[in-house]
C-alpha atoms as a PDB file:
ATOM      1  CA  MET A   1      -0.012  -0.002  -0.009  1.00  0.00           C
ATOM      2  CA  ALA A   2       1.268   3.473  -0.883  1.00  0.00           C
ATOM      3  CA  GLN A   3       2.494   5.659   1.947  1.00  0.00           C
ATOM      4  CA  PHE A   4      -0.120   8.107   3.253  1.00  0.00           C
ATOM      5  CA  THR A   5       1.071  11.611   2.498  1.00  0.00           C
ATOM      6  CA  LEU A   6      -0.461  14.921   3.409  1.00  0.00           C
ATOM      7  CA  PRO A   7       1.249  18.296   2.797  1.00  0.00           C
ATOM      8  CA  GLY A   8       2.309  19.894   6.048  1.00  0.00           C
ATOM      9  CA  PHE A   9       1.827  16.683   8.010  1.00  0.00           C
ATOM     10  CA  ASP A  10       4.621  14.336   9.155  1.00  0.00           C
ATOM     11  CA  LEU A  11       2.988  10.953   9.596  1.00  0.00           C
ATOM     12  CA  ASP A  12       6.048   9.234  11.084  1.00  0.00           C
ATOM     13  CA  ARG A  13       6.474  11.956  13.652  1.00  0.00           C
ATOM     14  CA  PHE A  14       2.775  11.914  14.538  1.00  0.00           C
ATOM     15  CA  VAL A  15       2.832   8.160  15.099  1.00  0.00           C
ATOM     16  CA  ARG A  16       6.090   8.274  17.026  1.00  0.00           C
ATOM     17  CA  ASP A  17       4.960  11.113  19.312  1.00  0.00           C
ATOM     18  CA  THR A  18       1.463   9.649  19.906  1.00  0.00           C
ATOM     19  CA  LEU A  19       2.857   6.244  20.865  1.00  0.00           C
ATOM     20  CA  ALA A  20       5.506   7.852  23.053  1.00  0.00           C
ATOM     21  CA  GLU A  21       2.786   9.688  24.959  1.00  0.00           C
ATOM     22  CA  ASP A  22       0.779   6.505  25.499  1.00  0.00           C
ATOM     23  CA  LEU A  23       3.854   4.513  26.547  1.00  0.00           C
ATOM     24  CA  GLY A  24       5.036   7.245  28.915  1.00  0.00           C
ATOM     25  CA  GLU A  25       8.460   7.622  27.327  1.00  0.00           C
ATOM     26  CA  GLY A  26      10.664   9.887  29.426  1.00  0.00           C
ATOM     27  CA  LEU A  27       8.634   9.384  32.590  1.00  0.00           C
ATOM     28  CA  ASP A  28       9.759   7.398  35.611  1.00  0.00           C
ATOM     29  CA  GLY A  29       8.927   3.764  34.881  1.00  0.00           C
ATOM     30  CA  GLY A  30       7.588   4.640  31.446  1.00  0.00           C
ATOM     31  CA  GLY A  31       8.505   3.502  27.955  1.00  0.00           C
ATOM     32  CA  ARG A  32       6.510   0.277  27.937  1.00  0.00           C
ATOM     33  CA  ASP A  33       3.087  -1.324  27.776  1.00  0.00           C
ATOM     34  CA  VAL A  34       3.156  -2.942  31.194  1.00  0.00           C
ATOM     35  CA  THR A  35      -0.126  -4.811  30.717  1.00  0.00           C
ATOM     36  CA  SER A  36       0.729  -6.472  27.398  1.00  0.00           C
ATOM     37  CA  GLU A  37       4.280  -7.257  28.485  1.00  0.00           C
ATOM     38  CA  SER A  38       3.110  -8.949  31.651  1.00  0.00           C
ATOM     39  CA  VAL A  39       0.088 -10.804  30.246  1.00  0.00           C
ATOM     40  CA  ILE A  40       0.785 -11.573  26.563  1.00  0.00           C
ATOM     41  CA  PRO A  41       3.618 -13.945  25.484  1.00  0.00           C
ATOM     42  CA  ALA A  42       6.203 -12.221  23.282  1.00  0.00           C
ATOM     43  CA  ASP A  43       5.553 -14.590  20.385  1.00  0.00           C
ATOM     44  CA  ALA A  44       1.757 -14.593  20.577  1.00  0.00           C
ATOM     45  CA  ARG A  45      -0.111 -13.599  17.412  1.00  0.00           C
ATOM     46  CA  PHE A  46      -3.499 -12.032  16.888  1.00  0.00           C
ATOM     47  CA  ALA A  47      -5.921 -11.456  14.068  1.00  0.00           C
ATOM     48  CA  GLY A  48      -8.126  -8.414  14.286  1.00  0.00           C
ATOM     49  CA  VAL A  49     -11.147  -6.879  12.598  1.00  0.00           C
ATOM     50  CA  MET A  50     -11.937  -3.187  12.797  1.00  0.00           C
ATOM     51  CA  ASP A  51     -15.622  -2.539  12.148  1.00  0.00           C
ATOM     52  CA  THR A  52     -18.245   0.196  12.393  1.00  0.00           C
ATOM     53  CA  ARG A  53     -20.960   0.206  14.996  1.00  0.00           C
ATOM     54  CA  ASP A  54     -22.888   3.027  13.271  1.00  0.00           C
ATOM     55  CA  ALA A  55     -23.176   4.255   9.705  1.00  0.00           C
ATOM     56  CA  ILE A  56     -20.155   6.535   9.101  1.00  0.00           C
ATOM     57  CA  VAL A  57     -18.055   8.269   6.518  1.00  0.00           C
ATOM     58  CA  VAL A  58     -14.573   6.767   6.671  1.00  0.00           C
ATOM     59  CA  ALA A  59     -11.456   8.856   7.247  1.00  0.00           C
ATOM     60  CA  GLY A  60      -8.049   7.999   8.715  1.00  0.00           C
ATOM     61  CA  LEU A  61      -7.625   4.304   8.057  1.00  0.00           C
ATOM     62  CA  PRO A  62      -4.139   4.716   6.554  1.00  0.00           C
ATOM     63  CA  VAL A  63      -3.090   6.682   9.617  1.00  0.00           C
ATOM     64  CA  ALA A  64      -4.467   3.991  11.895  1.00  0.00           C
ATOM     65  CA  ALA A  65      -2.576   1.359   9.928  1.00  0.00           C
ATOM     66  CA  ALA A  66       0.638   3.311  10.416  1.00  0.00           C
ATOM     67  CA  PHE A  67       0.426   2.831  14.186  1.00  0.00           C
ATOM     68  CA  PHE A  68       0.349  -0.945  13.846  1.00  0.00           C
ATOM     69  CA  ARG A  69       3.135  -0.992  11.261  1.00  0.00           C
ATOM     70  CA  ALA A  70       5.336   1.160  13.497  1.00  0.00           C
ATOM     71  CA  LEU A  71       5.342  -1.576  16.175  1.00  0.00           C
ATOM     72  CA  ASP A  72       5.200  -4.620  13.863  1.00  0.00           C
ATOM     73  CA  PRO A  73       6.700  -3.937  10.431  1.00  0.00           C
ATOM     74  CA  ARG A  74       5.680  -7.452   9.279  1.00  0.00           C
ATOM     75  CA  ILE A  75       2.035  -7.040  10.220  1.00  0.00           C
ATOM     76  CA  GLU A  76      -0.491  -7.921   7.519  1.00  0.00           C
ATOM     77  CA  ILE A  77      -3.146  -5.251   6.991  1.00  0.00           C
ATOM     78  CA  GLU A  78      -6.053  -5.188   4.576  1.00  0.00           C
ATOM     79  CA  ILE A  79      -7.975  -1.929   4.352  1.00  0.00           C
ATOM     80  CA  LEU A  80     -11.564  -2.644   3.336  1.00  0.00           C
ATOM     81  CA  ALA A  81     -13.059   0.815   2.863  1.00  0.00           C
ATOM     82  CA  GLU A  82     -12.059   3.820   0.787  1.00  0.00           C
ATOM     83  CA  GLU A  83     -11.349   7.165   2.430  1.00  0.00           C
ATOM     84  CA  GLY A  84     -14.511   9.271   2.148  1.00  0.00           C
ATOM     85  CA  GLU A  85     -16.728   6.235   1.618  1.00  0.00           C
ATOM     86  CA  SER A  86     -20.083   6.000   3.371  1.00  0.00           C
ATOM     87  CA  VAL A  87     -20.414   2.622   5.038  1.00  0.00           C
ATOM     88  CA  PRO A  88     -23.280   1.103   7.021  1.00  0.00           C
ATOM     89  CA  ALA A  89     -23.226  -0.102  10.604  1.00  0.00           C
ATOM     90  CA  GLY A  90     -21.495  -3.422  10.971  1.00  0.00           C
ATOM     91  CA  HIS A  91     -19.142  -2.863   8.026  1.00  0.00           C
ATOM     92  CA  ASP A  92     -15.585  -4.252   8.318  1.00  0.00           C
ATOM     93  CA  VAL A  93     -13.120  -1.526   7.461  1.00  0.00           C
ATOM     94  CA  MET A  94      -9.806  -3.188   8.251  1.00  0.00           C
ATOM     95  CA  ARG A  95      -8.410  -6.681   8.865  1.00  0.00           C
ATOM     96  CA  LEU A  96      -5.012  -7.269  10.350  1.00  0.00           C
ATOM     97  CA  SER A  97      -2.856 -10.017  11.764  1.00  0.00           C
ATOM     98  CA  GLY A  98       0.511  -9.887  13.475  1.00  0.00           C
ATOM     99  CA  ASN A  99       2.272  -9.743  16.811  1.00  0.00           C
ATOM    100  CA  ALA A 100      -0.267  -9.627  19.621  1.00  0.00           C
ATOM    101  CA  ARG A 101       1.706  -7.323  21.920  1.00  0.00           C
ATOM    102  CA  ALA A 102       2.313  -4.811  19.144  1.00  0.00           C
ATOM    103  CA  MET A 103      -1.320  -4.794  18.094  1.00  0.00           C
ATOM    104  CA  LEU A 104      -2.577  -4.256  21.642  1.00  0.00           C
ATOM    105  CA  THR A 105      -0.052  -1.488  22.269  1.00  0.00           C
ATOM    106  CA  ALA A 106      -1.029   0.356  19.077  1.00  0.00           C
ATOM    107  CA  GLU A 107      -4.764  -0.284  19.375  1.00  0.00           C
ATOM    108  CA  ARG A 108      -5.892   2.771  21.309  1.00  0.00           C
ATOM    109  CA  SER A 109      -3.827   5.277  19.335  1.00  0.00           C
ATOM    110  CA  ALA A 110      -5.083   3.788  16.061  1.00  0.00           C
ATOM    111  CA  LEU A 111      -8.692   3.717  17.153  1.00  0.00           C
ATOM    112  CA  ASN A 112      -8.619   7.193  18.661  1.00  0.00           C
ATOM    113  CA  THR A 113      -7.350   8.590  15.395  1.00  0.00           C
ATOM    114  CA  VAL A 114      -9.754   6.849  13.043  1.00  0.00           C
ATOM    115  CA  GLN A 115     -12.729   7.450  15.341  1.00  0.00           C
ATOM    116  CA  HIS A 116     -11.979  11.171  15.541  1.00  0.00           C
ATOM    117  CA  LEU A 117     -11.340  11.677  11.859  1.00  0.00           C
ATOM    118  CA  SER A 118     -14.292   9.548  10.784  1.00  0.00           C
ATOM    119  CA  GLY A 119     -16.479  11.481  13.204  1.00  0.00           C
ATOM    120  CA  ILE A 120     -15.469  14.724  11.546  1.00  0.00           C
ATOM    121  CA  ALA A 121     -16.026  13.272   8.051  1.00  0.00           C
ATOM    122  CA  THR A 122     -19.404  11.920   9.090  1.00  0.00           C
ATOM    123  CA  MET A 123     -20.621  15.239  10.515  1.00  0.00           C
ATOM    124  CA  THR A 124     -19.294  17.076   7.485  1.00  0.00           C
ATOM    125  CA  ARG A 125     -21.236  14.830   5.121  1.00  0.00           C
ATOM    126  CA  ALA A 126     -24.393  15.457   7.167  1.00  0.00           C
ATOM    127  CA  TYR A 127     -23.900  19.203   6.638  1.00  0.00           C
ATOM    128  CA  VAL A 128     -23.297  18.794   2.912  1.00  0.00           C
ATOM    129  CA  ASP A 129     -26.461  16.709   2.636  1.00  0.00           C
ATOM    130  CA  ALA A 130     -28.493  19.215   4.704  1.00  0.00           C
ATOM    131  CA  MET A 131     -27.215  22.100   2.583  1.00  0.00           C
ATOM    132  CA  ALA A 132     -28.393  20.302  -0.573  1.00  0.00           C
ATOM    133  CA  ASN A 133     -26.966  23.036  -2.733  1.00  0.00           C
ATOM    134  CA  PRO A 134     -24.319  22.140  -5.339  1.00  0.00           C
ATOM    135  CA  GLY A 135     -23.857  25.840  -6.132  1.00  0.00           C
ATOM    136  CA  CYS A 136     -22.599  26.561  -2.611  1.00  0.00           C
ATOM    137  CA  THR A 137     -19.420  25.143  -1.030  1.00  0.00           C
ATOM    138  CA  LEU A 138     -19.151  24.065   2.594  1.00  0.00           C
ATOM    139  CA  LEU A 139     -15.957  25.306   4.333  1.00  0.00           C
ATOM    140  CA  ASP A 140     -14.264  24.307   7.579  1.00  0.00           C
ATOM    141  CA  THR A 141     -12.469  26.811   9.795  1.00  0.00           C
ATOM    142  CA  ARG A 142      -9.379  27.131  12.011  1.00  0.00           C
ATOM    143  CA  LYS A 143     -11.295  25.775  15.010  1.00  0.00           C
ATOM    144  CA  THR A 144      -9.116  22.666  15.188  1.00  0.00           C
ATOM    145  CA  LEU A 145      -7.228  20.908  17.940  1.00  0.00           C
ATOM    146  CA  PRO A 146      -3.584  22.012  18.240  1.00  0.00           C
ATOM    147  CA  GLY A 147      -1.330  19.636  16.347  1.00  0.00           C
ATOM    148  CA  LEU A 148      -4.220  17.993  14.477  1.00  0.00           C
ATOM    149  CA  ARG A 149      -5.180  20.701  11.995  1.00  0.00           C
ATOM    150  CA  MET A 150      -3.930  19.022   8.834  1.00  0.00           C
ATOM    151  CA  LEU A 151      -5.552  15.716   9.756  1.00  0.00           C
ATOM    152  CA  GLU A 152      -8.844  17.353  10.763  1.00  0.00           C
ATOM    153  CA  LYS A 153      -8.977  19.434   7.591  1.00  0.00           C
ATOM    154  CA  TYR A 154      -8.204  16.241   5.650  1.00  0.00           C
ATOM    155  CA  ALA A 155     -11.212  14.644   7.326  1.00  0.00           C
ATOM    156  CA  THR A 156     -13.530  17.491   6.334  1.00  0.00           C
ATOM    157  CA  ARG A 157     -12.452  16.999   2.723  1.00  0.00           C
ATOM    158  CA  GLN A 158     -13.360  13.322   2.964  1.00  0.00           C
ATOM    159  CA  GLY A 159     -16.807  14.421   4.136  1.00  0.00           C
ATOM    160  CA  GLY A 160     -17.287  16.723   1.136  1.00  0.00           C
ATOM    161  CA  ALA A 161     -16.187  20.123   2.431  1.00  0.00           C
ATOM    162  CA  ALA A 162     -13.389  22.347   1.147  1.00  0.00           C
ATOM    163  CA  ASN A 163     -10.751  23.926   3.334  1.00  0.00           C
ATOM    164  CA  HIS A 164     -10.838  27.539   4.411  1.00  0.00           C
ATOM    165  CA  ARG A 165      -7.467  28.970   5.348  1.00  0.00           C
ATOM    166  CA  LEU A 166      -5.036  26.341   6.534  1.00  0.00           C
ATOM    167  CA  GLY A 167      -3.516  28.829   8.950  1.00  0.00           C
ATOM    168  CA  LEU A 168      -2.534  32.391   9.516  1.00  0.00           C
ATOM    169  CA  TRP A 169      -0.120  32.420   6.592  1.00  0.00           C
ATOM    170  CA  ASP A 170      -2.124  31.678   3.439  1.00  0.00           C
ATOM    171  CA  ALA A 171      -4.656  34.542   3.434  1.00  0.00           C
ATOM    172  CA  ALA A 172      -5.497  37.636   5.412  1.00  0.00           C
ATOM    173  CA  MET A 173      -8.749  37.481   7.333  1.00  0.00           C
ATOM    174  CA  ILE A 174      -9.731  40.874   8.661  1.00  0.00           C
ATOM    175  CA  LYS A 175     -12.092  40.550  11.645  1.00  0.00           C
ATOM    176  CA  ASP A 176     -13.579  42.920  14.149  1.00  0.00           C
ATOM    177  CA  ASN A 177     -10.469  43.182  16.337  1.00  0.00           C
ATOM    178  CA  HIS A 178      -8.336  44.096  13.325  1.00  0.00           C
ATOM    179  CA  VAL A 179     -10.913  46.735  12.339  1.00  0.00           C
ATOM    180  CA  LEU A 180     -10.901  48.059  15.902  1.00  0.00           C
ATOM    181  CA  VAL A 181      -7.162  48.744  15.750  1.00  0.00           C
ATOM    182  CA  ALA A 182      -7.151  50.009  12.155  1.00  0.00           C
ATOM    183  CA  GLY A 183     -10.117  52.284  12.737  1.00  0.00           C
ATOM    184  CA  SER A 184     -12.417  51.085   9.970  1.00  0.00           C
ATOM    185  CA  VAL A 185     -13.043  48.193   7.616  1.00  0.00           C
ATOM    186  CA  GLY A 186     -11.725  50.163   4.637  1.00  0.00           C
ATOM    187  CA  GLU A 187      -8.522  51.172   6.435  1.00  0.00           C
ATOM    188  CA  ALA A 188      -7.851  47.598   7.568  1.00  0.00           C
ATOM    189  CA  VAL A 189      -8.268  46.286   4.023  1.00  0.00           C
ATOM    190  CA  ARG A 190      -6.079  49.084   2.605  1.00  0.00           C
ATOM    191  CA  ARG A 191      -3.265  48.152   4.993  1.00  0.00           C
ATOM    192  CA  ALA A 192      -3.403  44.544   3.850  1.00  0.00           C
ATOM    193  CA  VAL A 193      -3.349  45.598   0.207  1.00  0.00           C
ATOM    194  CA  ALA A 194      -0.419  47.945   0.869  1.00  0.00           C
ATOM    195  CA  ALA A 195       1.447  45.049   2.489  1.00  0.00           C
ATOM    196  CA  GLY A 196       1.158  43.073  -0.744  1.00  0.00           C
ATOM    197  CA  VAL A 197      -1.280  40.470   0.550  1.00  0.00           C
ATOM    198  CA  ARG A 198      -2.981  38.775  -2.399  1.00  0.00           C
ATOM    199  CA  ASP A 199      -5.984  37.061  -0.739  1.00  0.00           C
ATOM    200  CA  ILE A 200      -7.878  39.333   1.628  1.00  0.00           C
ATOM    201  CA  ILE A 201     -11.007  38.042   3.311  1.00  0.00           C
ATOM    202  CA  CYS A 202     -12.878  40.774   5.129  1.00  0.00           C
ATOM    203  CA  GLU A 203     -15.546  40.062   7.745  1.00  0.00           C
ATOM    204  CA  VAL A 204     -18.549  42.390   7.663  1.00  0.00           C
ATOM    205  CA  ASP A 205     -21.505  42.254   9.994  1.00  0.00           C
ATOM    206  CA  ARG A 206     -23.356  45.257   8.609  1.00  0.00           C
ATOM    207  CA  LEU A 207     -24.461  46.079   5.087  1.00  0.00           C
ATOM    208  CA  ASP A 208     -22.842  49.515   5.195  1.00  0.00           C
ATOM    209  CA  GLN A 209     -19.406  47.902   5.553  1.00  0.00           C
ATOM    210  CA  ILE A 210     -19.641  46.142   2.188  1.00  0.00           C
ATOM    211  CA  GLU A 211     -18.826  48.994  -0.158  1.00  0.00           C
ATOM    212  CA  PRO A 212     -15.846  50.329   1.847  1.00  0.00           C
ATOM    213  CA  ALA A 213     -14.379  46.798   2.047  1.00  0.00           C
ATOM    214  CA  LEU A 214     -14.760  46.298  -1.712  1.00  0.00           C
ATOM    215  CA  ALA A 215     -13.442  49.751  -2.592  1.00  0.00           C
ATOM    216  CA  ALA A 216     -10.340  49.118  -0.500  1.00  0.00           C
ATOM    217  CA  GLY A 217      -9.547  45.845  -2.281  1.00  0.00           C
ATOM    218  CA  ALA A 218     -11.082  42.925  -0.354  1.00  0.00           C
ATOM    219  CA  THR A 219     -11.084  39.735  -2.439  1.00  0.00           C
ATOM    220  CA  ARG A 220     -13.791  37.931  -0.447  1.00  0.00           C
ATOM    221  CA  LEU A 221     -16.444  39.038   1.991  1.00  0.00           C
ATOM    222  CA  LEU A 222     -17.325  37.000   5.047  1.00  0.00           C
ATOM    223  CA  LEU A 223     -20.906  37.895   5.931  1.00  0.00           C
ATOM    224  CA  ASP A 224     -21.015  37.278   9.641  1.00  0.00           C
ATOM    225  CA  ASN A 225     -24.122  36.369  11.653  1.00  0.00           C
ATOM    226  CA  MET A 226     -26.572  37.684   9.085  1.00  0.00           C
ATOM    227  CA  ASP A 227     -30.065  36.168   8.754  1.00  0.00           C
ATOM    228  CA  PRO A 228     -31.168  34.918   5.335  1.00  0.00           C
ATOM    229  CA  PRO A 229     -32.981  38.118   4.231  1.00  0.00           C
ATOM    230  CA  THR A 230     -29.921  40.206   5.134  1.00  0.00           C
ATOM    231  CA  LEU A 231     -27.642  37.732   3.369  1.00  0.00           C
ATOM    232  CA  ARG A 232     -29.711  38.045   0.185  1.00  0.00           C
ATOM    233  CA  GLU A 233     -29.441  41.802   0.381  1.00  0.00           C
ATOM    234  CA  ALA A 234     -25.696  41.587   0.918  1.00  0.00           C
ATOM    235  CA  VAL A 235     -25.264  39.258  -2.058  1.00  0.00           C
ATOM    236  CA  ALA A 236     -27.240  41.687  -4.200  1.00  0.00           C
ATOM    237  CA  ILE A 237     -25.039  44.591  -3.141  1.00  0.00           C
ATOM    238  CA  VAL A 238     -21.836  42.606  -3.909  1.00  0.00           C
ATOM    239  CA  ASP A 239     -23.360  41.626  -7.265  1.00  0.00           C
ATOM    240  CA  GLY A 240     -20.683  39.070  -8.065  1.00  0.00           C
ATOM    241  CA  ARG A 241     -17.702  41.392  -7.645  1.00  0.00           C
ATOM    242  CA  VAL A 242     -16.084  39.026  -5.126  1.00  0.00           C
ATOM    243  CA  PRO A 243     -17.053  35.676  -3.616  1.00  0.00           C
ATOM    244  CA  THR A 244     -19.261  35.784  -0.576  1.00  0.00           C
ATOM    245  CA  GLU A 245     -19.277  33.556   2.520  1.00  0.00           C
ATOM    246  CA  ALA A 246     -21.914  33.113   5.189  1.00  0.00           C
ATOM    247  CA  SER A 247     -20.593  32.396   8.644  1.00  0.00           C
ATOM    248  CA  GLY A 248     -21.843  32.357  12.260  1.00  0.00           C
ATOM    249  CA  GLY A 249     -24.779  30.612  13.878  1.00  0.00           C
ATOM    250  CA  ILE A 250     -24.971  27.879  11.223  1.00  0.00           C
ATOM    251  CA  ASP A 251     -26.130  24.417  12.147  1.00  0.00           C
ATOM    252  CA  LEU A 252     -28.005  21.574  10.449  1.00  0.00           C
ATOM    253  CA  SER A 253     -31.313  23.364  10.858  1.00  0.00           C
ATOM    254  CA  THR A 254     -30.148  26.662   9.293  1.00  0.00           C
ATOM    255  CA  ILE A 255     -27.552  25.749   6.670  1.00  0.00           C
ATOM    256  CA  ALA A 256     -29.976  25.148   3.793  1.00  0.00           C
ATOM    257  CA  ALA A 257     -31.660  28.532   4.161  1.00  0.00           C
ATOM    258  CA  LYS A 258     -28.344  30.375   4.384  1.00  0.00           C
ATOM    259  CA  ALA A 259     -26.837  28.541   1.450  1.00  0.00           C
ATOM    260  CA  ALA A 260     -29.941  29.348  -0.625  1.00  0.00           C
ATOM    261  CA  THR A 261     -29.346  33.087  -0.325  1.00  0.00           C
ATOM    262  CA  GLY A 262     -26.833  33.071  -3.177  1.00  0.00           C
ATOM    263  CA  VAL A 263     -23.583  33.051  -1.157  1.00  0.00           C
ATOM    264  CA  ASP A 264     -20.674  31.134  -2.673  1.00  0.00           C
ATOM    265  CA  TYR A 265     -19.564  29.580   0.621  1.00  0.00           C
ATOM    266  CA  VAL A 266     -20.879  28.619   4.016  1.00  0.00           C
ATOM    267  CA  SER A 267     -18.312  28.063   6.789  1.00  0.00           C
ATOM    268  CA  VAL A 268     -19.037  25.949   9.855  1.00  0.00           C
ATOM    269  CA  GLY A 269     -16.669  25.785  12.779  1.00  0.00           C
ATOM    270  CA  ARG A 270     -18.392  22.894  14.486  1.00  0.00           C
ATOM    271  CA  LEU A 271     -17.254  20.457  11.800  1.00  0.00           C
ATOM    272  CA  THR A 272     -13.930  20.211  13.615  1.00  0.00           C
ATOM    273  CA  GLN A 273     -14.816  21.759  16.948  1.00  0.00           C
ATOM    274  CA  SER A 274     -17.777  19.620  17.911  1.00  0.00           C
ATOM    275  CA  ALA A 275     -17.842  16.395  15.872  1.00  0.00           C
ATOM    276  CA  PRO A 276     -18.426  13.319  18.061  1.00  0.00           C
ATOM    277  CA  ALA A 277     -16.133  10.334  17.637  1.00  0.00           C
ATOM    278  CA  ALA A 278     -17.424   7.674  15.259  1.00  0.00           C
ATOM    279  CA  ASP A 279     -18.264   4.351  16.887  1.00  0.00           C
ATOM    280  CA  ILE A 280     -15.591   2.038  15.544  1.00  0.00           C
ATOM    281  CA  GLY A 281     -14.418  -1.100  17.272  1.00  0.00           C
ATOM    282  CA  LEU A 282     -11.516  -3.507  16.983  1.00  0.00           C
ATOM    283  CA  ASP A 283     -11.906  -7.160  18.029  1.00  0.00           C
ATOM    284  CA  PHE A 284      -8.979  -9.592  18.270  1.00  0.00           C
ATOM    285  CA  THR A 285      -8.751 -13.391  18.137  1.00  0.00           C
ATOM    286  CA  PRO A 286      -5.638 -15.462  18.917  1.00  0.00           C
ATOM    287  CA  LEU A 287      -3.910 -17.246  16.034  1.00  0.00           C
END
């Protein structure tokens, strides 16, 4: 199987650091799985099946596999579902066989990762389905767990969303606190333009801020916490000059109405901030 690669994400380091945390490396008495070492013979072998307990959208299986391979390079792993695939409850997503101690030591790290990422992908797909609007794109946000941003944003893509900014470096996003310091929306945008920033997203929460932001050079408007009638009015004012994005107060019950206002994007922070872990299990049998 090809190595899992993700720009900006070091899989080997992630696996190494996660396992080190679980094993207590560097701590007094740490650096080992005391339960497996004391209970499981060193040469014992297991077969395992990872399966879903609920219907989910799959994300993170190659990352989960990497945990097992890190501790048993000769382990046999068969991945049974594609990334981004919707699978029903009871579906087998991975089979594996190898050293029992290694599999038990890696189990929790592997499951935590695939449960978390599949939970994000599953919630994201629910939002895409609820939006039911191919003319509008669902976006994630920077509301991610420290150290997991690239993985979490990968998971939203598997669910059908697109990524907003990856970080603070790839676009300017002018929000209320920036405006507070600059003095006005227009002045904040002008400063970004003068600094040579190419992509300038400007948050506006009032209709009278739209023209000053556009005149100053904003390349996208984030229409914050506007109800659908106000969003329609804002889209009409912009009149296609730049892309528009609805944000704030959006959940499964409101996303369709907001997307139907003519905005190009809808961003939802809860995709990564609030997604519950998918119910995925791993059962072993001795060989």
